[in-house]
């Protein structure tokens, strides 16, 4: 079992919802992002999503796009991102880490080389938003053979005809995108999310985690109550971009985690 699967088994046994937090590797710099990353488990985060900076992040809204540009301007690379994970793993061998990004940097590195390095560094799963199920042989299948979960996104436009294809090689959890559009574009609505999560869960035993458009503890609680947990990204990235101290960013994360865990 991966750390992701173990964590969700534990949460299920405890009757708790998951709180997943996203941050961009290298934003505003390696030292600060690593410091925040190390503090996330203590702030109540169950799974960490670590963004891999990329020049053309088509699924991301302005907040995360700008975070990626700041990281790239600071010379952040795939190698440095993997080193962040290694540094995190020196003190934490349990918290699951999902690398979220785009295929180009992985393709450029070479899939076999990347998977070997990701495994060695301590990454547990991948979310690669620009690889559809039709391209599973590119990365999804090799990743799963290498022991990494491959997490797929379902969206409001994933209809009943498409959903089985999306789910067929997904592992770890399903990431349901609560809105149509880019990250941070609108507020998630539990009344809209609930029926969609139920539709997905009717076709899979995997946990369903909801992301996009969650900015407050109240929304985190409402959304987590409809699913197996929630993801917050843009709101956390915005807190970091505002120049707040690490302890203040982590206090904000704690408030979100408390909201999700109270569902």
mmCIF file of C-alpha atoms in Angstrom:
data_model
loop_
_atom_site.group_PDB
_atom_site.id
_atom_site.type_symbol
_atom_site.label_atom_id
_atom_site.label_comp_id
_atom_site.label_asym_id
_atom_site.label_seq_id
_atom_site.Cartn_x
_atom_site.Cartn_y
_atom_site.Cartn_z
ATOM 1 C CA UNK A 1 0.000 0.000 0.000
ATOM 2 C CA UNK A 2 1.099 3.547 -0.671
ATOM 3 C CA UNK A 3 1.151 6.223 2.009
ATOM 4 C CA UNK A 4 -1.932 7.702 0.324
ATOM 5 C CA UNK A 5 -3.915 4.484 0.629
ATOM 6 C CA UNK A 6 -2.751 3.980 4.210
ATOM 7 C CA UNK A 7 -3.760 7.519 5.170
ATOM 8 C CA UNK A 8 -7.257 7.174 3.717
ATOM 9 C CA UNK A 9 -7.722 3.806 5.403
ATOM 10 C CA UNK A 10 -6.820 5.445 8.717
ATOM 11 C CA UNK A 11 -9.173 8.376 8.139
ATOM 12 C CA UNK A 12 -11.994 6.018 7.190
ATOM 13 C CA UNK A 13 -11.444 3.936 10.327
ATOM 14 C CA UNK A 14 -11.512 7.115 12.437
ATOM 15 C CA UNK A 15 -14.620 8.450 10.690
ATOM 16 C CA UNK A 16 -12.795 11.639 9.643
ATOM 17 C CA UNK A 17 -12.700 13.616 6.434
ATOM 18 C CA UNK A 18 -9.400 14.399 4.718
ATOM 19 C CA UNK A 19 -7.869 17.817 4.366
ATOM 20 C CA UNK A 20 -5.460 18.193 1.453
ATOM 21 C CA UNK A 21 -3.289 21.306 1.057
ATOM 22 C CA UNK A 22 -1.536 22.507 -2.074
ATOM 23 C CA UNK A 23 1.551 24.686 -2.327
ATOM 24 C CA UNK A 24 3.854 25.558 -5.212
ATOM 25 C CA UNK A 25 7.387 24.243 -4.905
ATOM 26 C CA UNK A 26 9.834 27.134 -4.793
ATOM 27 C CA UNK A 27 7.314 29.924 -4.188
ATOM 28 C CA UNK A 28 8.324 32.496 -3.067
ATOM 29 C CA UNK A 29 11.636 30.645 -2.687
ATOM 30 C CA UNK A 30 12.805 27.141 -1.847
ATOM 31 C CA UNK A 31 13.510 27.897 1.802
ATOM 32 C CA UNK A 32 10.102 29.416 2.548
ATOM 33 C CA UNK A 33 8.099 26.822 0.648
ATOM 34 C CA UNK A 34 9.995 24.007 2.382
ATOM 35 C CA UNK A 35 9.425 25.639 5.762
ATOM 36 C CA UNK A 36 5.685 25.845 5.110
ATOM 37 C CA UNK A 37 5.636 22.304 3.714
ATOM 38 C CA UNK A 38 7.291 20.962 6.862
ATOM 39 C CA UNK A 39 4.680 22.730 8.978
ATOM 40 C CA UNK A 40 1.626 21.417 7.111
ATOM 41 C CA UNK A 41 1.220 18.084 8.944
ATOM 42 C CA UNK A 42 1.290 19.873 12.286
ATOM 43 C CA UNK A 43 -1.381 22.232 10.971
ATOM 44 C CA UNK A 44 -3.737 19.337 10.355
ATOM 45 C CA UNK A 45 -2.961 18.503 6.728
ATOM 46 C CA UNK A 46 -3.553 14.853 5.824
ATOM 47 C CA UNK A 47 -2.118 14.894 2.292
ATOM 48 C CA UNK A 48 0.243 17.423 0.686
ATOM 49 C CA UNK A 49 -0.071 18.393 -2.959
ATOM 50 C CA UNK A 50 3.185 19.864 -4.182
ATOM 51 C CA UNK A 51 2.982 21.894 -7.362
ATOM 52 C CA UNK A 52 5.698 21.435 -9.970
ATOM 53 C CA UNK A 53 6.287 24.823 -11.651
ATOM 54 C CA UNK A 54 5.616 24.891 -15.384
ATOM 55 C CA UNK A 55 5.640 27.629 -18.001
ATOM 56 C CA UNK A 56 2.158 26.928 -19.400
ATOM 57 C CA UNK A 57 -0.161 25.880 -16.554
ATOM 58 C CA UNK A 58 -3.399 25.787 -18.524
ATOM 59 C CA UNK A 59 -5.639 24.438 -15.739
ATOM 60 C CA UNK A 60 -4.534 27.028 -13.186
ATOM 61 C CA UNK A 61 -5.946 30.432 -12.418
ATOM 62 C CA UNK A 62 -3.933 33.619 -11.908
ATOM 63 C CA UNK A 63 -2.969 32.917 -8.286
ATOM 64 C CA UNK A 64 -1.259 29.605 -9.000
ATOM 65 C CA UNK A 65 0.019 30.741 -12.402
ATOM 66 C CA UNK A 66 1.789 33.643 -10.718
ATOM 67 C CA UNK A 67 3.166 31.344 -8.019
ATOM 68 C CA UNK A 68 4.636 29.129 -10.714
ATOM 69 C CA UNK A 69 6.149 32.119 -12.492
ATOM 70 C CA UNK A 70 7.730 33.356 -9.252
ATOM 71 C CA UNK A 71 9.180 29.891 -8.652
ATOM 72 C CA UNK A 72 10.554 29.663 -12.180
ATOM 73 C CA UNK A 73 12.001 33.165 -11.915
ATOM 74 C CA UNK A 74 13.788 31.944 -8.797
ATOM 75 C CA UNK A 75 15.336 29.110 -10.853
ATOM 76 C CA UNK A 76 13.099 26.353 -9.464
ATOM 77 C CA UNK A 77 13.514 23.079 -11.328
ATOM 78 C CA UNK A 78 12.294 19.497 -11.221
ATOM 79 C CA UNK A 79 15.566 18.520 -9.521
ATOM 80 C CA UNK A 80 15.071 21.143 -6.810
ATOM 81 C CA UNK A 81 11.463 20.055 -6.342
ATOM 82 C CA UNK A 82 12.551 16.473 -5.784
ATOM 83 C CA UNK A 83 15.190 17.722 -3.344
ATOM 84 C CA UNK A 84 12.461 19.543 -1.402
ATOM 85 C CA UNK A 85 10.681 16.207 -1.031
ATOM 86 C CA UNK A 86 13.882 14.519 0.123
ATOM 87 C CA UNK A 87 14.443 17.259 2.703
ATOM 88 C CA UNK A 88 10.865 16.908 3.925
ATOM 89 C CA UNK A 89 11.252 13.143 4.224
ATOM 90 C CA UNK A 90 14.215 13.514 6.576
ATOM 91 C CA UNK A 91 11.726 14.355 9.348
ATOM 92 C CA UNK A 92 8.435 12.939 8.042
ATOM 93 C CA UNK A 93 8.092 9.462 6.628
ATOM 94 C CA UNK A 94 4.312 9.228 6.901
ATOM 95 C CA UNK A 95 2.559 12.218 5.316
ATOM 96 C CA UNK A 96 1.555 11.427 1.721
ATOM 97 C CA UNK A 97 2.937 13.718 -0.982
ATOM 98 C CA UNK A 98 1.262 14.088 -4.368
ATOM 99 C CA UNK A 99 3.190 15.868 -7.113
ATOM 100 C CA UNK A 100 0.784 17.941 -9.201
ATOM 101 C CA UNK A 101 1.684 19.430 -12.535
ATOM 102 C CA UNK A 102 2.034 18.885 -16.265
ATOM 103 C CA UNK A 103 3.612 16.206 -18.400
ATOM 104 C CA UNK A 104 6.250 18.192 -20.266
ATOM 105 C CA UNK A 105 8.913 18.310 -17.491
ATOM 106 C CA UNK A 106 8.428 14.577 -16.876
ATOM 107 C CA UNK A 107 8.602 13.740 -20.582
ATOM 108 C CA UNK A 108 11.752 15.828 -20.903
ATOM 109 C CA UNK A 109 13.375 13.974 -18.015
ATOM 110 C CA UNK A 110 12.275 10.570 -19.328
ATOM 111 C CA UNK A 111 9.466 8.628 -17.687
ATOM 112 C CA UNK A 112 11.581 5.782 -16.318
ATOM 113 C CA UNK A 113 14.193 8.142 -14.891
ATOM 114 C CA UNK A 114 11.547 10.424 -13.399
ATOM 115 C CA UNK A 115 9.650 7.571 -11.734
ATOM 116 C CA UNK A 116 12.823 6.159 -10.245
ATOM 117 C CA UNK A 117 13.823 9.574 -8.869
ATOM 118 C CA UNK A 118 10.303 10.343 -7.616
ATOM 119 C CA UNK A 119 10.141 7.037 -5.770
ATOM 120 C CA UNK A 120 13.569 7.579 -4.265
ATOM 121 C CA UNK A 121 12.679 11.098 -3.143
ATOM 122 C CA UNK A 122 9.491 9.979 -1.399
ATOM 123 C CA UNK A 123 6.645 11.017 -3.713
ATOM 124 C CA UNK A 124 3.553 8.844 -3.348
ATOM 125 C CA UNK A 125 1.284 9.922 -6.175
ATOM 126 C CA UNK A 126 0.918 12.039 -9.291
ATOM 127 C CA UNK A 127 -1.735 14.391 -10.642
ATOM 128 C CA UNK A 128 -0.794 15.245 -14.223
ATOM 129 C CA UNK A 129 -3.640 17.343 -15.515
ATOM 130 C CA UNK A 130 -2.851 17.305 -19.235
ATOM 131 C CA UNK A 131 -2.693 13.516 -19.705
ATOM 132 C CA UNK A 132 -6.153 12.115 -20.525
ATOM 133 C CA UNK A 133 -7.029 8.438 -19.986
ATOM 134 C CA UNK A 134 -6.329 7.749 -23.644
ATOM 135 C CA UNK A 135 -2.652 8.389 -22.855
ATOM 136 C CA UNK A 136 -2.440 6.063 -19.838
ATOM 137 C CA UNK A 137 0.411 4.091 -21.385
ATOM 138 C CA UNK A 138 2.548 7.264 -21.344
ATOM 139 C CA UNK A 139 2.750 7.666 -17.564
ATOM 140 C CA UNK A 140 -0.247 6.343 -15.631
ATOM 141 C CA UNK A 141 0.436 2.636 -16.129
ATOM 142 C CA UNK A 142 4.227 2.938 -15.643
ATOM 143 C CA UNK A 143 3.667 5.024 -12.490
ATOM 144 C CA UNK A 144 1.361 2.445 -10.957
ATOM 145 C CA UNK A 145 3.800 -0.349 -11.807
ATOM 146 C CA UNK A 146 6.471 1.724 -10.032
ATOM 147 C CA UNK A 147 4.310 1.919 -6.889
ATOM 148 C CA UNK A 148 2.952 5.460 -7.269
ATOM 149 C CA UNK A 149 -0.739 6.301 -7.284
ATOM 150 C CA UNK A 150 -2.044 8.070 -10.363
ATOM 151 C CA UNK A 151 -4.859 10.398 -9.358
ATOM 152 C CA UNK A 152 -7.338 11.468 -11.983
ATOM 153 C CA UNK A 153 -9.532 14.551 -12.104
ATOM 154 C CA UNK A 154 -13.279 14.350 -12.724
ATOM 155 C CA UNK A 155 -15.159 17.554 -13.529
ATOM 156 C CA UNK A 156 -18.750 18.801 -13.863
ATOM 157 C CA UNK A 157 -18.501 17.981 -17.574
ATOM 158 C CA UNK A 158 -17.442 14.347 -16.984
ATOM 159 C CA UNK A 159 -20.703 12.669 -17.933
ATOM 160 C CA UNK A 160 -21.798 9.085 -17.260
ATOM 161 C CA UNK A 161 -20.418 7.920 -20.591
ATOM 162 C CA UNK A 162 -16.968 9.371 -19.862
ATOM 163 C CA UNK A 163 -16.697 8.635 -16.134
ATOM 164 C CA UNK A 164 -15.804 4.906 -16.388
ATOM 165 C CA UNK A 165 -12.894 5.777 -18.680
ATOM 166 C CA UNK A 166 -11.656 8.391 -16.195
ATOM 167 C CA UNK A 167 -11.882 5.942 -13.295
ATOM 168 C CA UNK A 168 -10.469 2.808 -14.901
ATOM 169 C CA UNK A 169 -6.789 3.306 -14.000
ATOM 170 C CA UNK A 170 -7.171 5.855 -11.210
ATOM 171 C CA UNK A 171 -5.769 4.978 -7.785
ATOM 172 C CA UNK A 172 -5.276 6.653 -4.408
ATOM 173 C CA UNK A 173 -8.266 8.955 -4.674
ATOM 174 C CA UNK A 174 -10.419 10.750 -7.217
ATOM 175 C CA UNK A 175 -10.046 14.527 -7.375
ATOM 176 C CA UNK A 176 -13.408 16.096 -8.206
ATOM 177 C CA UNK A 177 -13.126 19.604 -9.629
ATOM 178 C CA UNK A 178 -16.070 21.469 -8.141
ATOM 179 C CA UNK A 179 -16.378 24.155 -10.812
ATOM 180 C CA UNK A 180 -16.065 24.423 -14.559
ATOM 181 C CA UNK A 181 -12.918 26.410 -15.317
ATOM 182 C CA UNK A 182 -9.541 27.183 -13.813
ATOM 183 C CA UNK A 183 -8.391 27.110 -10.205
ATOM 184 C CA UNK A 184 -9.591 29.953 -8.011
ATOM 185 C CA UNK A 185 -12.168 31.081 -10.584
ATOM 186 C CA UNK A 186 -15.319 30.731 -8.482
ATOM 187 C CA UNK A 187 -16.615 29.572 -5.134
ATOM 188 C CA UNK A 188 -17.505 25.914 -4.647
ATOM 189 C CA UNK A 189 -21.134 25.212 -3.763
ATOM 190 C CA UNK A 190 -21.960 22.154 -1.668
ATOM 191 C CA UNK A 191 -25.433 21.918 -3.214
ATOM 192 C CA UNK A 192 -23.830 21.463 -6.632
ATOM 193 C CA UNK A 193 -21.046 19.181 -5.446
ATOM 194 C CA UNK A 194 -23.071 16.666 -3.431
ATOM 195 C CA UNK A 195 -24.965 14.986 -6.291
ATOM 196 C CA UNK A 196 -21.820 14.817 -8.428
ATOM 197 C CA UNK A 197 -19.808 13.166 -5.672
ATOM 198 C CA UNK A 198 -22.603 10.631 -5.166
ATOM 199 C CA UNK A 199 -22.576 9.893 -8.896
ATOM 200 C CA UNK A 200 -18.817 9.236 -8.824
ATOM 201 C CA UNK A 201 -18.954 7.133 -5.657
ATOM 202 C CA UNK A 202 -21.600 4.927 -7.271
ATOM 203 C CA UNK A 203 -18.899 3.824 -9.722
ATOM 204 C CA UNK A 204 -15.796 3.569 -7.517
ATOM 205 C CA UNK A 205 -14.691 2.576 -4.031
ATOM 206 C CA UNK A 206 -11.930 5.197 -4.087
ATOM 207 C CA UNK A 207 -12.190 8.259 -1.828
ATOM 208 C CA UNK A 208 -13.510 11.331 -3.612
ATOM 209 C CA UNK A 209 -11.814 14.604 -2.664
ATOM 210 C CA UNK A 210 -13.210 17.929 -3.842
ATOM 211 C CA UNK A 211 -11.087 20.905 -4.872
ATOM 212 C CA UNK A 212 -11.246 24.317 -6.600
ATOM 213 C CA UNK A 213 -13.088 27.277 -5.098
ATOM 214 C CA UNK A 214 -12.611 26.552 -1.364
ATOM 215 C CA UNK A 215 -11.336 29.584 0.515
ATOM 216 C CA UNK A 216 -12.728 29.494 4.064
ATOM 217 C CA UNK A 217 -13.137 27.077 6.992
ATOM 218 C CA UNK A 218 -16.899 27.238 6.505
ATOM 219 C CA UNK A 219 -16.697 26.198 2.857
ATOM 220 C CA UNK A 220 -14.124 23.530 3.710
ATOM 221 C CA UNK A 221 -16.586 22.055 6.208
ATOM 222 C CA UNK A 222 -19.545 22.240 3.813
ATOM 223 C CA UNK A 223 -17.641 20.669 0.913
ATOM 224 C CA UNK A 224 -15.940 17.992 3.035
ATOM 225 C CA UNK A 225 -19.349 16.982 4.366
ATOM 226 C CA UNK A 226 -20.430 16.061 0.830
ATOM 227 C CA UNK A 227 -17.325 13.979 0.031
ATOM 228 C CA UNK A 228 -14.377 12.217 1.651
ATOM 229 C CA UNK A 229 -12.510 15.466 2.088
ATOM 230 C CA UNK A 230 -11.441 18.655 0.361
ATOM 231 C CA UNK A 231 -8.427 20.343 -1.221
ATOM 232 C CA UNK A 232 -7.395 23.978 -0.808
ATOM 233 C CA UNK A 233 -4.762 25.493 -3.058
ATOM 234 C CA UNK A 234 -5.234 29.041 -4.337
ATOM 235 C CA UNK A 235 -6.274 30.429 -0.947
ATOM 236 C CA UNK A 236 -3.107 29.071 0.698
ATOM 237 C CA UNK A 237 -0.894 30.231 -2.161
ATOM 238 C CA UNK A 238 -2.446 33.700 -1.876
ATOM 239 C CA UNK A 239 -1.629 33.834 1.827
ATOM 240 C CA UNK A 240 1.990 33.042 1.049
ATOM 241 C CA UNK A 241 2.074 35.583 -1.785
ATOM 242 C CA UNK A 242 0.910 38.306 0.589
ATOM 243 C CA UNK A 243 4.195 37.997 2.457
ATOM 244 C CA UNK A 244 2.752 36.635 5.685
ATOM 245 C CA UNK A 245 5.017 34.873 8.120
ATOM 246 C CA UNK A 246 5.141 31.090 7.980
ATOM 247 C CA UNK A 247 3.365 30.785 11.323
ATOM 248 C CA UNK A 248 0.522 32.963 10.066
ATOM 249 C CA UNK A 249 0.170 30.935 6.875
ATOM 250 C CA UNK A 250 0.089 27.744 8.925
ATOM 251 C CA UNK A 251 -2.516 29.234 11.269
ATOM 252 C CA UNK A 252 -4.715 29.869 8.231
ATOM 253 C CA UNK A 253 -4.127 26.293 7.048
ATOM 254 C CA UNK A 254 -5.056 25.052 10.514
ATOM 255 C CA UNK A 255 -8.362 26.919 10.351
ATOM 256 C CA UNK A 256 -9.154 25.268 7.018
ATOM 257 C CA UNK A 257 -8.150 21.823 8.290
ATOM 258 C CA UNK A 258 -10.303 22.276 11.384
ATOM 259 C CA UNK A 259 -13.216 23.168 9.141
ATOM 260 C CA UNK A 260 -12.784 20.069 7.000
ATOM 261 C CA UNK A 261 -12.259 17.811 10.007
ATOM 262 C CA UNK A 262 -15.423 19.115 11.677
ATOM 263 C CA UNK A 263 -17.567 17.866 8.779
#
